[in-house]
mmCIF file of C-alpha atoms in Angstrom:
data_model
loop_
_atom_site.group_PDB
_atom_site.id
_atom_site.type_symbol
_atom_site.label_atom_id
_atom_site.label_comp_id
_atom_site.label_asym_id
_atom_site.label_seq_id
_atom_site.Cartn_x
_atom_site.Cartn_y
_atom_site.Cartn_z
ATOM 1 C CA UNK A 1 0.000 0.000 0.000
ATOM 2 C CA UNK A 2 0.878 3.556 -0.788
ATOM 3 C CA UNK A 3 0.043 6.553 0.786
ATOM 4 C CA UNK A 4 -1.864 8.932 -1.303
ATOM 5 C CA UNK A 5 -4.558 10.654 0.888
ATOM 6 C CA UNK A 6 -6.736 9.291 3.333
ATOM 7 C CA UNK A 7 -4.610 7.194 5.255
ATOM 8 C CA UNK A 8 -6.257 6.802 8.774
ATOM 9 C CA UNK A 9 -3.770 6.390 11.994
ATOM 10 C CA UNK A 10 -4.622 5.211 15.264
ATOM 11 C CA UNK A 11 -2.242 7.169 17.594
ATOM 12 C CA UNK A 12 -3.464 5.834 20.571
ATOM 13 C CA UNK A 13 -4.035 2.212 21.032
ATOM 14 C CA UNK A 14 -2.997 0.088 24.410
ATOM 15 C CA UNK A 15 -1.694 -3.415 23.744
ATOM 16 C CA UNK A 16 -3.465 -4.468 27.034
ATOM 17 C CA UNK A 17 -6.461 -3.407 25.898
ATOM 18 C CA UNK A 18 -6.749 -4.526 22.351
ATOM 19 C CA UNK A 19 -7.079 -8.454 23.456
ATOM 20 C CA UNK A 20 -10.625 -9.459 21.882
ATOM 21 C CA UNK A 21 -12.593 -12.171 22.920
ATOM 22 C CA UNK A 22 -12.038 -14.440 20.086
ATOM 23 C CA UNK A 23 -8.333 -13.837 20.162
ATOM 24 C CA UNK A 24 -8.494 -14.298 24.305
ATOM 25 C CA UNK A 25 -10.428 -17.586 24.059
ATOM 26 C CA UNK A 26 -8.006 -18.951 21.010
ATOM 27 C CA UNK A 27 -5.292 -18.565 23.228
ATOM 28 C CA UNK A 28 -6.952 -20.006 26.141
ATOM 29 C CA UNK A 29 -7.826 -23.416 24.823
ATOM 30 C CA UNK A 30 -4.419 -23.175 22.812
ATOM 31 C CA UNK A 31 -2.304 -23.184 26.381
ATOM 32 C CA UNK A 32 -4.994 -24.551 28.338
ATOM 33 C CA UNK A 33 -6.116 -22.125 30.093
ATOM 34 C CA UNK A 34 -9.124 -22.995 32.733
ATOM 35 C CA UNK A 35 -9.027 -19.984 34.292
ATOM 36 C CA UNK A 36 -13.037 -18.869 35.184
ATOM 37 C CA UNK A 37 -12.582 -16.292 32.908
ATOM 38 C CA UNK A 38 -12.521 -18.302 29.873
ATOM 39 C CA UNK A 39 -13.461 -21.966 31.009
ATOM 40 C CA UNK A 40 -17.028 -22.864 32.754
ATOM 41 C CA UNK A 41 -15.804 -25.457 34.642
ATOM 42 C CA UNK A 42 -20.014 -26.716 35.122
ATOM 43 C CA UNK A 43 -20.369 -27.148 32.144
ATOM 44 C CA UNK A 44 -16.638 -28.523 31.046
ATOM 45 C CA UNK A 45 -16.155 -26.549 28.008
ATOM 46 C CA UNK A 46 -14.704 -22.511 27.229
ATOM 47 C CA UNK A 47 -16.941 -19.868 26.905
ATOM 48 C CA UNK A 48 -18.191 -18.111 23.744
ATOM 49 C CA UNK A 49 -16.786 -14.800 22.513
ATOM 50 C CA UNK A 50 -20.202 -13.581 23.364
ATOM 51 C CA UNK A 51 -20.474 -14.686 27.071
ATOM 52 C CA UNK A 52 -16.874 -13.225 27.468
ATOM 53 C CA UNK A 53 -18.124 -10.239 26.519
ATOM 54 C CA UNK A 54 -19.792 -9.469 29.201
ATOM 55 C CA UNK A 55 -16.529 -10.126 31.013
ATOM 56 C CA UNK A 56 -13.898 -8.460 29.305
ATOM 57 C CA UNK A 57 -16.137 -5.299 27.807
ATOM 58 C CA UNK A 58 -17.244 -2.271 29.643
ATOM 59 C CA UNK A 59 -21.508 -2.621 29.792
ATOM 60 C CA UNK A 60 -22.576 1.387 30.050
ATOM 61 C CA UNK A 61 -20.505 4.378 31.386
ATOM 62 C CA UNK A 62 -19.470 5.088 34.789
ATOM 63 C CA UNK A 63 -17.358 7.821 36.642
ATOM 64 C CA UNK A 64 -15.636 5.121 38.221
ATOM 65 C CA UNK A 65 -12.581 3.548 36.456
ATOM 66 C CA UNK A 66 -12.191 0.684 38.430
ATOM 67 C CA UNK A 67 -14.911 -0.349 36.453
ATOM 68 C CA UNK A 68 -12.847 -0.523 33.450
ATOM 69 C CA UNK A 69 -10.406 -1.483 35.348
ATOM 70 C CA UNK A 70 -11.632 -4.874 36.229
ATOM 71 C CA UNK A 71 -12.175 -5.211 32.354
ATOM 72 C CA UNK A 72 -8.151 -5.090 31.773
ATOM 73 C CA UNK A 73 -7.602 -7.581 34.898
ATOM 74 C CA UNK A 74 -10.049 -10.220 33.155
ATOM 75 C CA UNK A 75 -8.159 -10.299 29.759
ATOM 76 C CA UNK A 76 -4.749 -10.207 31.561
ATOM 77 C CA UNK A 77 -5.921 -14.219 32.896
ATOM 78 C CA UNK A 78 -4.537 -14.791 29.731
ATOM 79 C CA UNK A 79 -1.210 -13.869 30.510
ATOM 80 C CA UNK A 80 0.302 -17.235 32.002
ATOM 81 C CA UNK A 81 3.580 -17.836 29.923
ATOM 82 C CA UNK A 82 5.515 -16.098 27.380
ATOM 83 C CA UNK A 83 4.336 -18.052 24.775
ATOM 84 C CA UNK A 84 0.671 -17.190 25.122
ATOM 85 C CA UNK A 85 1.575 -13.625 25.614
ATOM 86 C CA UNK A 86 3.000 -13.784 22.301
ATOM 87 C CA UNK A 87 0.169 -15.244 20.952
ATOM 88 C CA UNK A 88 -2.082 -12.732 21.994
ATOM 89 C CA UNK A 89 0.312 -9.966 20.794
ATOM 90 C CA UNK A 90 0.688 -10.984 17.369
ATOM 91 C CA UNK A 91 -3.239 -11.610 17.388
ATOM 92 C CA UNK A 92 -3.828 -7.896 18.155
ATOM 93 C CA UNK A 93 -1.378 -6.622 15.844
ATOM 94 C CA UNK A 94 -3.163 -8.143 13.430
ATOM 95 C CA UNK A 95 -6.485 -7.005 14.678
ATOM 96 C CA UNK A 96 -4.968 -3.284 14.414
ATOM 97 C CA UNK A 97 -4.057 -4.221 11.549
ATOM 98 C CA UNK A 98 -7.151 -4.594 9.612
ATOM 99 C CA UNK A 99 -8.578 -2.029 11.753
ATOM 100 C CA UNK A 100 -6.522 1.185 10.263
ATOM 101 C CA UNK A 101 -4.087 1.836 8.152
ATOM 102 C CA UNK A 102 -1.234 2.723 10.508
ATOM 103 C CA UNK A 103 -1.090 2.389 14.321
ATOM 104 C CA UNK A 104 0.963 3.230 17.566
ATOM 105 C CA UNK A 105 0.426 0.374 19.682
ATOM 106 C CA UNK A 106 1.557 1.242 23.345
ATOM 107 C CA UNK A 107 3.496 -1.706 25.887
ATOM 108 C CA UNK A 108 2.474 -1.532 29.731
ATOM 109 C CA UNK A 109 6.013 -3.991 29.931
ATOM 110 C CA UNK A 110 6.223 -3.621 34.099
ATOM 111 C CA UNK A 111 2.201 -4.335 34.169
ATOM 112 C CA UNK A 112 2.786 -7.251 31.973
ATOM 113 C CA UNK A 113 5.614 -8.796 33.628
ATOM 114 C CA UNK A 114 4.217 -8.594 37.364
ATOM 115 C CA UNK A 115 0.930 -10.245 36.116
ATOM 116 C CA UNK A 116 3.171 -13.170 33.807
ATOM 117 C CA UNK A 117 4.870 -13.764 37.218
ATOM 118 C CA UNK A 118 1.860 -13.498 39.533
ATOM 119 C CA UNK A 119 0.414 -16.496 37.470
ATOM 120 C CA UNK A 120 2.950 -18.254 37.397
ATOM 121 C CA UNK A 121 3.002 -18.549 41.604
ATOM 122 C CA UNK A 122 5.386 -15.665 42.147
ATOM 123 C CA UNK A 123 5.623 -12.791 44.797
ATOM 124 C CA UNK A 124 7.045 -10.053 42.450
ATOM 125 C CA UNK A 125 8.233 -8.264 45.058
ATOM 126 C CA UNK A 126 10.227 -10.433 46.464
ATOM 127 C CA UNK A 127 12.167 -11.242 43.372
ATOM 128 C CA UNK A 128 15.232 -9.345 42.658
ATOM 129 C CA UNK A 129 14.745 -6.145 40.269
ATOM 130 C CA UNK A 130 17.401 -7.192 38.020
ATOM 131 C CA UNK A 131 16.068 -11.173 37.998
ATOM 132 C CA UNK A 132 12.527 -9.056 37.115
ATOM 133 C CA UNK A 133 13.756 -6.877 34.413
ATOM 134 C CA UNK A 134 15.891 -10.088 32.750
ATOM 135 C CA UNK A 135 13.924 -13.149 33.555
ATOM 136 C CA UNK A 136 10.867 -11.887 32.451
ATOM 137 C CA UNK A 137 10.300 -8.048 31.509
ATOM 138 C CA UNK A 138 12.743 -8.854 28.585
ATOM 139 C CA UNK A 139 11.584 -11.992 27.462
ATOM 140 C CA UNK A 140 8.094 -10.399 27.409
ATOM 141 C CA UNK A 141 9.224 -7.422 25.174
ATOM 142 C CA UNK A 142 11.477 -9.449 23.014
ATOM 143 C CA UNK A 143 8.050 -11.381 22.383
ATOM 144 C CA UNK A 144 6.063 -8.315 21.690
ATOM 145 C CA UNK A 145 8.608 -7.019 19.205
ATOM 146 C CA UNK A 146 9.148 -10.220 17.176
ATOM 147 C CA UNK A 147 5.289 -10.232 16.804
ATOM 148 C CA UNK A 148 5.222 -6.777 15.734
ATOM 149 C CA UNK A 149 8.130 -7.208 13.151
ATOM 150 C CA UNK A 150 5.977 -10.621 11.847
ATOM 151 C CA UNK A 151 2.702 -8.856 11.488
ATOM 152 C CA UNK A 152 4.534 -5.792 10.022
ATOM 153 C CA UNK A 153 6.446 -7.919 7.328
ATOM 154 C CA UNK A 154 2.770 -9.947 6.800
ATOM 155 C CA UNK A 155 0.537 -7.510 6.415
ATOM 156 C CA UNK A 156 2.981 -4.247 5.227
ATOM 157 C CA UNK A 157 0.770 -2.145 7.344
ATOM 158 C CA UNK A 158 2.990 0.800 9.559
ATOM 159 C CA UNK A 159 2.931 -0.279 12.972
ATOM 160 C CA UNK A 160 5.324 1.502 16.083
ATOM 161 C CA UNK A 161 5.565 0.321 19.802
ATOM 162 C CA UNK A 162 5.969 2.879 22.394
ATOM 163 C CA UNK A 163 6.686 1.866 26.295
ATOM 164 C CA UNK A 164 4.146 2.730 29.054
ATOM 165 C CA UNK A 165 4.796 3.197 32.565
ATOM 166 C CA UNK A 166 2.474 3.252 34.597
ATOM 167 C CA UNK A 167 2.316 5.901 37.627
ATOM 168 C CA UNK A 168 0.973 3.782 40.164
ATOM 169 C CA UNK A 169 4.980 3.189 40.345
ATOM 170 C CA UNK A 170 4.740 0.462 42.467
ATOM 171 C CA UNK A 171 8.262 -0.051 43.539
ATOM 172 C CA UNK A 172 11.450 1.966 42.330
ATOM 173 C CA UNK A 173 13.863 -0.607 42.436
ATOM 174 C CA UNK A 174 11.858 -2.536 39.926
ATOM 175 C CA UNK A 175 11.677 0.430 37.436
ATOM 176 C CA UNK A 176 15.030 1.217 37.528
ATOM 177 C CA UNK A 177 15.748 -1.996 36.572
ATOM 178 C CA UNK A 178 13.560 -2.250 34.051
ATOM 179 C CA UNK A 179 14.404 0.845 32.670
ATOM 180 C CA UNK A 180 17.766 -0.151 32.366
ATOM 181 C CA UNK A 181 17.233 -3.058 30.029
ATOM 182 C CA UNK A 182 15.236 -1.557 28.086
ATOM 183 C CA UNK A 183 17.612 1.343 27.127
ATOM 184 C CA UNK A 184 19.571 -1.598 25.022
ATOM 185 C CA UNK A 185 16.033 -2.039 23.126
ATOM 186 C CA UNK A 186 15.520 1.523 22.373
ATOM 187 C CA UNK A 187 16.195 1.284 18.905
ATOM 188 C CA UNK A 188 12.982 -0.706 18.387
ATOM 189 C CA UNK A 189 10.732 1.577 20.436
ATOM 190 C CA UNK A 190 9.257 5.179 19.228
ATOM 191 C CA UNK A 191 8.951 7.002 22.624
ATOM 192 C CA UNK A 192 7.476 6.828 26.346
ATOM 193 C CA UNK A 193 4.029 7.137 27.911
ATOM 194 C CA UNK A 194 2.743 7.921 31.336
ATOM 195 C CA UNK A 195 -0.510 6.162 31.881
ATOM 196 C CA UNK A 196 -1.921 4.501 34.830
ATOM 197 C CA UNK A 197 -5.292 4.794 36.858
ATOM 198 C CA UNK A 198 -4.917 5.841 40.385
ATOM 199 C CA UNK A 199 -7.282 6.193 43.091
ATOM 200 C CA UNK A 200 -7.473 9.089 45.815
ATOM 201 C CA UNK A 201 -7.612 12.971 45.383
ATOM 202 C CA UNK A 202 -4.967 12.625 42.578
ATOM 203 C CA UNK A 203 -5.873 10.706 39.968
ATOM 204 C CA UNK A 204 -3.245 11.980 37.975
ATOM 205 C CA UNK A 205 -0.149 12.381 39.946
ATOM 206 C CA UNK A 206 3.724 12.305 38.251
ATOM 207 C CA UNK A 207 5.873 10.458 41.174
ATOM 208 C CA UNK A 208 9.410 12.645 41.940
ATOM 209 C CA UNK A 209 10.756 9.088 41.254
ATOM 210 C CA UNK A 210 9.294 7.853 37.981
ATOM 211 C CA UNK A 211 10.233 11.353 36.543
ATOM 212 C CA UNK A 212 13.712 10.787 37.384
ATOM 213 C CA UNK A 213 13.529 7.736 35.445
ATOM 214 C CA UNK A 214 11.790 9.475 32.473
ATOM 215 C CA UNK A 215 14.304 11.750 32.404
ATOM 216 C CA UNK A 216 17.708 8.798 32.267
ATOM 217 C CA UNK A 217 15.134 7.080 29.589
ATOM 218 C CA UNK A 218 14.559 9.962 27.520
ATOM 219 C CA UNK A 219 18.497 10.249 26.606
ATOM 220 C CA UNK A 220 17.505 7.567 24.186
ATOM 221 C CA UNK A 221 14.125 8.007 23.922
ATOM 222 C CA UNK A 222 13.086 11.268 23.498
ATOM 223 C CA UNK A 223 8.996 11.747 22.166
ATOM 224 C CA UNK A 224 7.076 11.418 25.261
ATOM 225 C CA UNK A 225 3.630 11.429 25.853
ATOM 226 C CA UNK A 226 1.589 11.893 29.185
ATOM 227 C CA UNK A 227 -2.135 10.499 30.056
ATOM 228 C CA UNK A 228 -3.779 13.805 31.452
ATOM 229 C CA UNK A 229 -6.883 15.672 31.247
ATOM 230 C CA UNK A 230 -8.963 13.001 31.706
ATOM 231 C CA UNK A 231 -9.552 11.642 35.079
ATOM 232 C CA UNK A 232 -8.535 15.360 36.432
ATOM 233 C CA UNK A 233 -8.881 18.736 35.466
ATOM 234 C CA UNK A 234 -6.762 20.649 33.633
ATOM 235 C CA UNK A 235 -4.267 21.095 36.277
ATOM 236 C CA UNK A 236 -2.834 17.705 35.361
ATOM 237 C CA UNK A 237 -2.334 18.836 31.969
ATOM 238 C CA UNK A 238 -0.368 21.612 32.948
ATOM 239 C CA UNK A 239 1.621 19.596 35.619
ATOM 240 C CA UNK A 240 2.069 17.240 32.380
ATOM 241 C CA UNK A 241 3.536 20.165 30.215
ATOM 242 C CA UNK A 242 6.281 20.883 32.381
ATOM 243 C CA UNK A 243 8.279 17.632 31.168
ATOM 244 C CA UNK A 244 7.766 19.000 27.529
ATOM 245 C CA UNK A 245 5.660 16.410 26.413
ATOM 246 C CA UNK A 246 5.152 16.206 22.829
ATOM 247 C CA UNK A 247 1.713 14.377 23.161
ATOM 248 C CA UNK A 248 -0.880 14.239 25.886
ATOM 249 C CA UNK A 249 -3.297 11.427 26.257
ATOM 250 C CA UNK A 250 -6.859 12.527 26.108
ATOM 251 C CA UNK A 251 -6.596 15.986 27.810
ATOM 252 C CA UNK A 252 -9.666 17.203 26.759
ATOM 253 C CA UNK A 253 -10.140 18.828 30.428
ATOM 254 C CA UNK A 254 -7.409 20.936 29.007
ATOM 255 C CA UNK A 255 -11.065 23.367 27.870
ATOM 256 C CA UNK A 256 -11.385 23.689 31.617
ATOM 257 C CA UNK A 257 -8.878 26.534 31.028
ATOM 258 C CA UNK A 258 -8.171 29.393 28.517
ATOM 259 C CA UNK A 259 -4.364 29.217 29.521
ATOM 260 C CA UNK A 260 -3.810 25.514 29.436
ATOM 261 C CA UNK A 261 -5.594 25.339 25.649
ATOM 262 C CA UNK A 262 -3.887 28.486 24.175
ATOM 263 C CA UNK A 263 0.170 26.637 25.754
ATOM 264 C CA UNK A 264 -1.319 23.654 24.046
ATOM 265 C CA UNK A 265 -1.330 25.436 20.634
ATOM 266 C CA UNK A 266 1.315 27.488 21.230
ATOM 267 C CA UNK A 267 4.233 24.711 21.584
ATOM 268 C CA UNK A 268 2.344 23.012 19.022
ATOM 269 C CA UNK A 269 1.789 19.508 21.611
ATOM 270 C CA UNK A 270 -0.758 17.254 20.017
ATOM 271 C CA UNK A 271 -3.701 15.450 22.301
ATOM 272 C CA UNK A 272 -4.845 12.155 21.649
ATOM 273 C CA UNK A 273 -8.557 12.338 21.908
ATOM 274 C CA UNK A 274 -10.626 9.090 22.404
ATOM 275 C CA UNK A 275 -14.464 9.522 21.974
ATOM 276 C CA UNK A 276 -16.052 6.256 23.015
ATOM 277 C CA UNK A 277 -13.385 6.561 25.811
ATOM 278 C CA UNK A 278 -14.262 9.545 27.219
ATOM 279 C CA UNK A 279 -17.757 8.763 26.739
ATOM 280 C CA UNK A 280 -17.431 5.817 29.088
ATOM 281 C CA UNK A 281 -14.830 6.598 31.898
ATOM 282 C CA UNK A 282 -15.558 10.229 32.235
ATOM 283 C CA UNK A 283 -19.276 10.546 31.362
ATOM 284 C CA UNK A 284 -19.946 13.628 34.149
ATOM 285 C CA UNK A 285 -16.914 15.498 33.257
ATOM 286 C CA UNK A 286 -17.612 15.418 29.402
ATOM 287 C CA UNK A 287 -21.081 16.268 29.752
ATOM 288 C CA UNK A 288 -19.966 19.281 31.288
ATOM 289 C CA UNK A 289 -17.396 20.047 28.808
ATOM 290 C CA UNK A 290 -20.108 19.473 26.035
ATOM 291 C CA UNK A 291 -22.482 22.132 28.161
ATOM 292 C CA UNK A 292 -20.171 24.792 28.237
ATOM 293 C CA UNK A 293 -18.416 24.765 24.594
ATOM 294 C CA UNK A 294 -21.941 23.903 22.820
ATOM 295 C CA UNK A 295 -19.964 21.211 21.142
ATOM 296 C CA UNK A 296 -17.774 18.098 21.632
ATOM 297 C CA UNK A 297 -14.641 18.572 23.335
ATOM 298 C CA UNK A 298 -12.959 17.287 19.848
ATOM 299 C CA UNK A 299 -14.354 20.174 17.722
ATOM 300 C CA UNK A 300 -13.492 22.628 20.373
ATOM 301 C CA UNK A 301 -9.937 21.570 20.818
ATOM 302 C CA UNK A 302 -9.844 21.769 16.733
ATOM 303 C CA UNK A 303 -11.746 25.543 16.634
ATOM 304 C CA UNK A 304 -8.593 26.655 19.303
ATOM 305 C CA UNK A 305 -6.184 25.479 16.648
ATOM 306 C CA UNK A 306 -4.816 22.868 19.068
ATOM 307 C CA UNK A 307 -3.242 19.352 17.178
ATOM 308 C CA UNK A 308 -5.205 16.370 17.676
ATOM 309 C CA UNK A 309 -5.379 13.275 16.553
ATOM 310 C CA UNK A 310 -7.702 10.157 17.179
ATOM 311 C CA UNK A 311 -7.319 6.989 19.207
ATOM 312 C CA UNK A 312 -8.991 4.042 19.716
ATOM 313 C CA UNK A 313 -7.387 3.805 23.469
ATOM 314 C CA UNK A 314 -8.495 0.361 24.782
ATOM 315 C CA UNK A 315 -10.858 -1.554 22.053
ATOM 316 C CA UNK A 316 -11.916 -4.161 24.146
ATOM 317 C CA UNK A 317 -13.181 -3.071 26.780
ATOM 318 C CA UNK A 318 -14.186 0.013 25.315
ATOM 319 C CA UNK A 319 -16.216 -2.345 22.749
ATOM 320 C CA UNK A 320 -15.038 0.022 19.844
ATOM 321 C CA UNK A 321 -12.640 -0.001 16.714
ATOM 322 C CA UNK A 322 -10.258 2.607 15.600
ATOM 323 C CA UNK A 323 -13.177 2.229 12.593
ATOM 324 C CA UNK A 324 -15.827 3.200 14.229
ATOM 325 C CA UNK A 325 -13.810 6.361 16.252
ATOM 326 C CA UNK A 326 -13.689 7.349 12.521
ATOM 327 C CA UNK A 327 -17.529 7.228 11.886
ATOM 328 C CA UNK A 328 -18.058 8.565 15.559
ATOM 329 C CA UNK A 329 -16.142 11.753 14.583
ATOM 330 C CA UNK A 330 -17.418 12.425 11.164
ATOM 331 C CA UNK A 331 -20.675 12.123 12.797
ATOM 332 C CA UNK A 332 -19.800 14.777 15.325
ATOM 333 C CA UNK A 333 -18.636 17.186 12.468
ATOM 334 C CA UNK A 334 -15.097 16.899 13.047
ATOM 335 C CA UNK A 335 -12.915 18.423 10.381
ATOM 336 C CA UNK A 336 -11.665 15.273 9.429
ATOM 337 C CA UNK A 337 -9.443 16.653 6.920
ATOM 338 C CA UNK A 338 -7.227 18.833 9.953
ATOM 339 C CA UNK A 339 -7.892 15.701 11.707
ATOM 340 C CA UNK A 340 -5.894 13.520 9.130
ATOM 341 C CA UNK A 341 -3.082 16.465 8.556
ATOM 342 C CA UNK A 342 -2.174 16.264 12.718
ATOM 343 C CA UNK A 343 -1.765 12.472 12.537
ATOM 344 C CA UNK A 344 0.332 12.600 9.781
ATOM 345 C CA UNK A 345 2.416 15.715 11.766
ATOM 346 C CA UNK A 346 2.451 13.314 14.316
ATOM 347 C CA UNK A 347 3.749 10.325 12.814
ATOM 348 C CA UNK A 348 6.358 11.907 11.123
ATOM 349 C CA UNK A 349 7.111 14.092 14.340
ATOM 350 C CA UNK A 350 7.524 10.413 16.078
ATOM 351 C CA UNK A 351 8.856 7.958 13.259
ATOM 352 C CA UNK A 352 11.290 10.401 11.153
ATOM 353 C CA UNK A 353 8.879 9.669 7.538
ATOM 354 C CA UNK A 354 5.811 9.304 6.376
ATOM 355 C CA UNK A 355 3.860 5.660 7.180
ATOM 356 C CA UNK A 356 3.565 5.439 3.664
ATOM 357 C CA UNK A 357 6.664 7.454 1.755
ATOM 358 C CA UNK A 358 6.707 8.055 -2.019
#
């Protein structure tokens, strides 16, 4: 395929949350996998895709993200050896795949590793940060990137992997160390994101100590992105901007303020707005964006000439497709064509070229 207009990039996509039922179940009764989850042990046979729906999918909005949450722990009972963590990654690079014509897929490695090694009998903690980052944070990433590199050379569709961490930042140590091996991978990575739900009065909070490690990681990878905006005002966004982030996740509480949107479009930082996202983990908080700006928060980010570009954020659980985002925003009256324009700025911005160069 060659780019000539039209091309339509997902710039915000979680591997975590891009396991579908089909592709969880496959995997299951590939590896055996009689977790309740996936196997009804009453009736001695797996589920349907359709009964793990209800499992693995978010049923109707709430202000309370645990709620989606849960959704993400489900579809992790999948993760019980490297093997079937491969399995599922190469399945949802596929998935992406057919789903758009270019995608950033993002890697929650830490989250990945500490649930591998949770099912496999192991107290994470108690494991040496080093043995964590080598015995099993690298394995799981060398995984993920030989399934990218397959379905890339398969399908010839532009896929990039960026590394989460998460700011729960559950133990230093463990970062550190992880951070450390992954500095030999950074040639096959695009950037860093800060995501991460976390409960109390901030939801959005940048640890002194998962900054510092940002800041050793970003010698070698420099494009960094920050979830704000979302599950707090637009305080977090600003908080966000003063690590010179080149994209925020979400942050469409960044219309809570005149300042915050016009430092937006001044250093030219793009948000990665999800729709069905927003519409499901902050349904209060968008309603109220929607009430004062007379619009959706998309269309007002675009009419205060700040970059955005579209995501598809978690498609499982969010029970949407980087397709229907699409179709969701033409609906709204985006300006689809600005739309298109930012994600190529942005892909170009973050790979060097054009997904599809002449």
């Amino acid at each position: 395929m060659r780019y000539k207009g039209g091309v339509e990039l997902d710039l915000h996509r979680h591997l975590e949350g891009s396991h579908s039922p089909s592709a969880l179940l496959a995997v299951a009764r590939r590896f055996a996998i009689h977790d309740p989850v996936f196997y009804d042990a009453r009736r001695g046979q797996f589920r349907t895709p359709e009964e793990l729906i209800a499992a693995v999918t978010m049923a109707r909005p709430s202000d309370d993200a645990t709620t989606f949450y849960r959704c993400i722990v489900q579809a992790r009972a999948a993760y019980v050896s490297i093997p079937a963590i491969g399995a599922l990654a190469r399945a949802a690079f596929r998935e992406a795949a057919l789903d758009t014509d270019g995608f950033e897929m993002r890697l929650s490695l830490f989250s990945m590793a500490r649930t591998l090694m949770e099912k496999l009998g192991l107290a994470w903690r108690e494991v040496h940060p080093v043995a964590f980052a080598e015995q099993y944070a690298r394995p799981i990433l060398l995984e993920v990137l030989a399934a990218r590199d397959e379905v890339r050379a398969e399908t010839r569709v532009p896929m990039i992997l960026r590394l989460g961490l998460s700011r729960t930042f559950e133990s230093e140590p463990h970062y550190r160390a992880l951070a450390e091996m992954v500095v030999e991978h950074a040639a096959e990575l695009v950037g860093l994101d800060v995501l991460g739900i976390v409960s109390g009065p901030d939801t959005e909070p940048l640890p002194e100590g998962l900054v510092a490690i940002l800041e050793r990681l970003r010698r070698h990878l420099p494009d960094l992105t920050i979830h704000a905006g979302e599950l707090a005002g637009h305080e977090s966004v600003d908080r966000a901007l003063a690590l010179e982030p080149r994209g925020i996740g979400h942050g469409v509480r960044s219309l809570e303020s005149a300042s915050t949107i016009e430092r937006l479009a001044r250093e030219g930082v793009t948000l990665e707005v999800c729709p069905t996202s927003n519409r499901l983990l902050i349904p209060s908080a968008l309603a109220a964006l929607e009430r004062t700006h007379g619009m959706t928060p998309l269309r007002a980010l675009q009419r205060a000439e700040v970059h955005c570009v579209l995501g598809s954020d978690d498609p499982t659980p969010m029970g949407t497709s980087f397709r229907a985002e699409l179709a969701l925003a033409r609906s709204l009256e985006v300006d689809m064509g600005r739309l298109e324009a930012d994600a190529l700025r942005r892909w170009v911005e973050i790979a060097g070229r054009e997904p599809y160069p002449a």
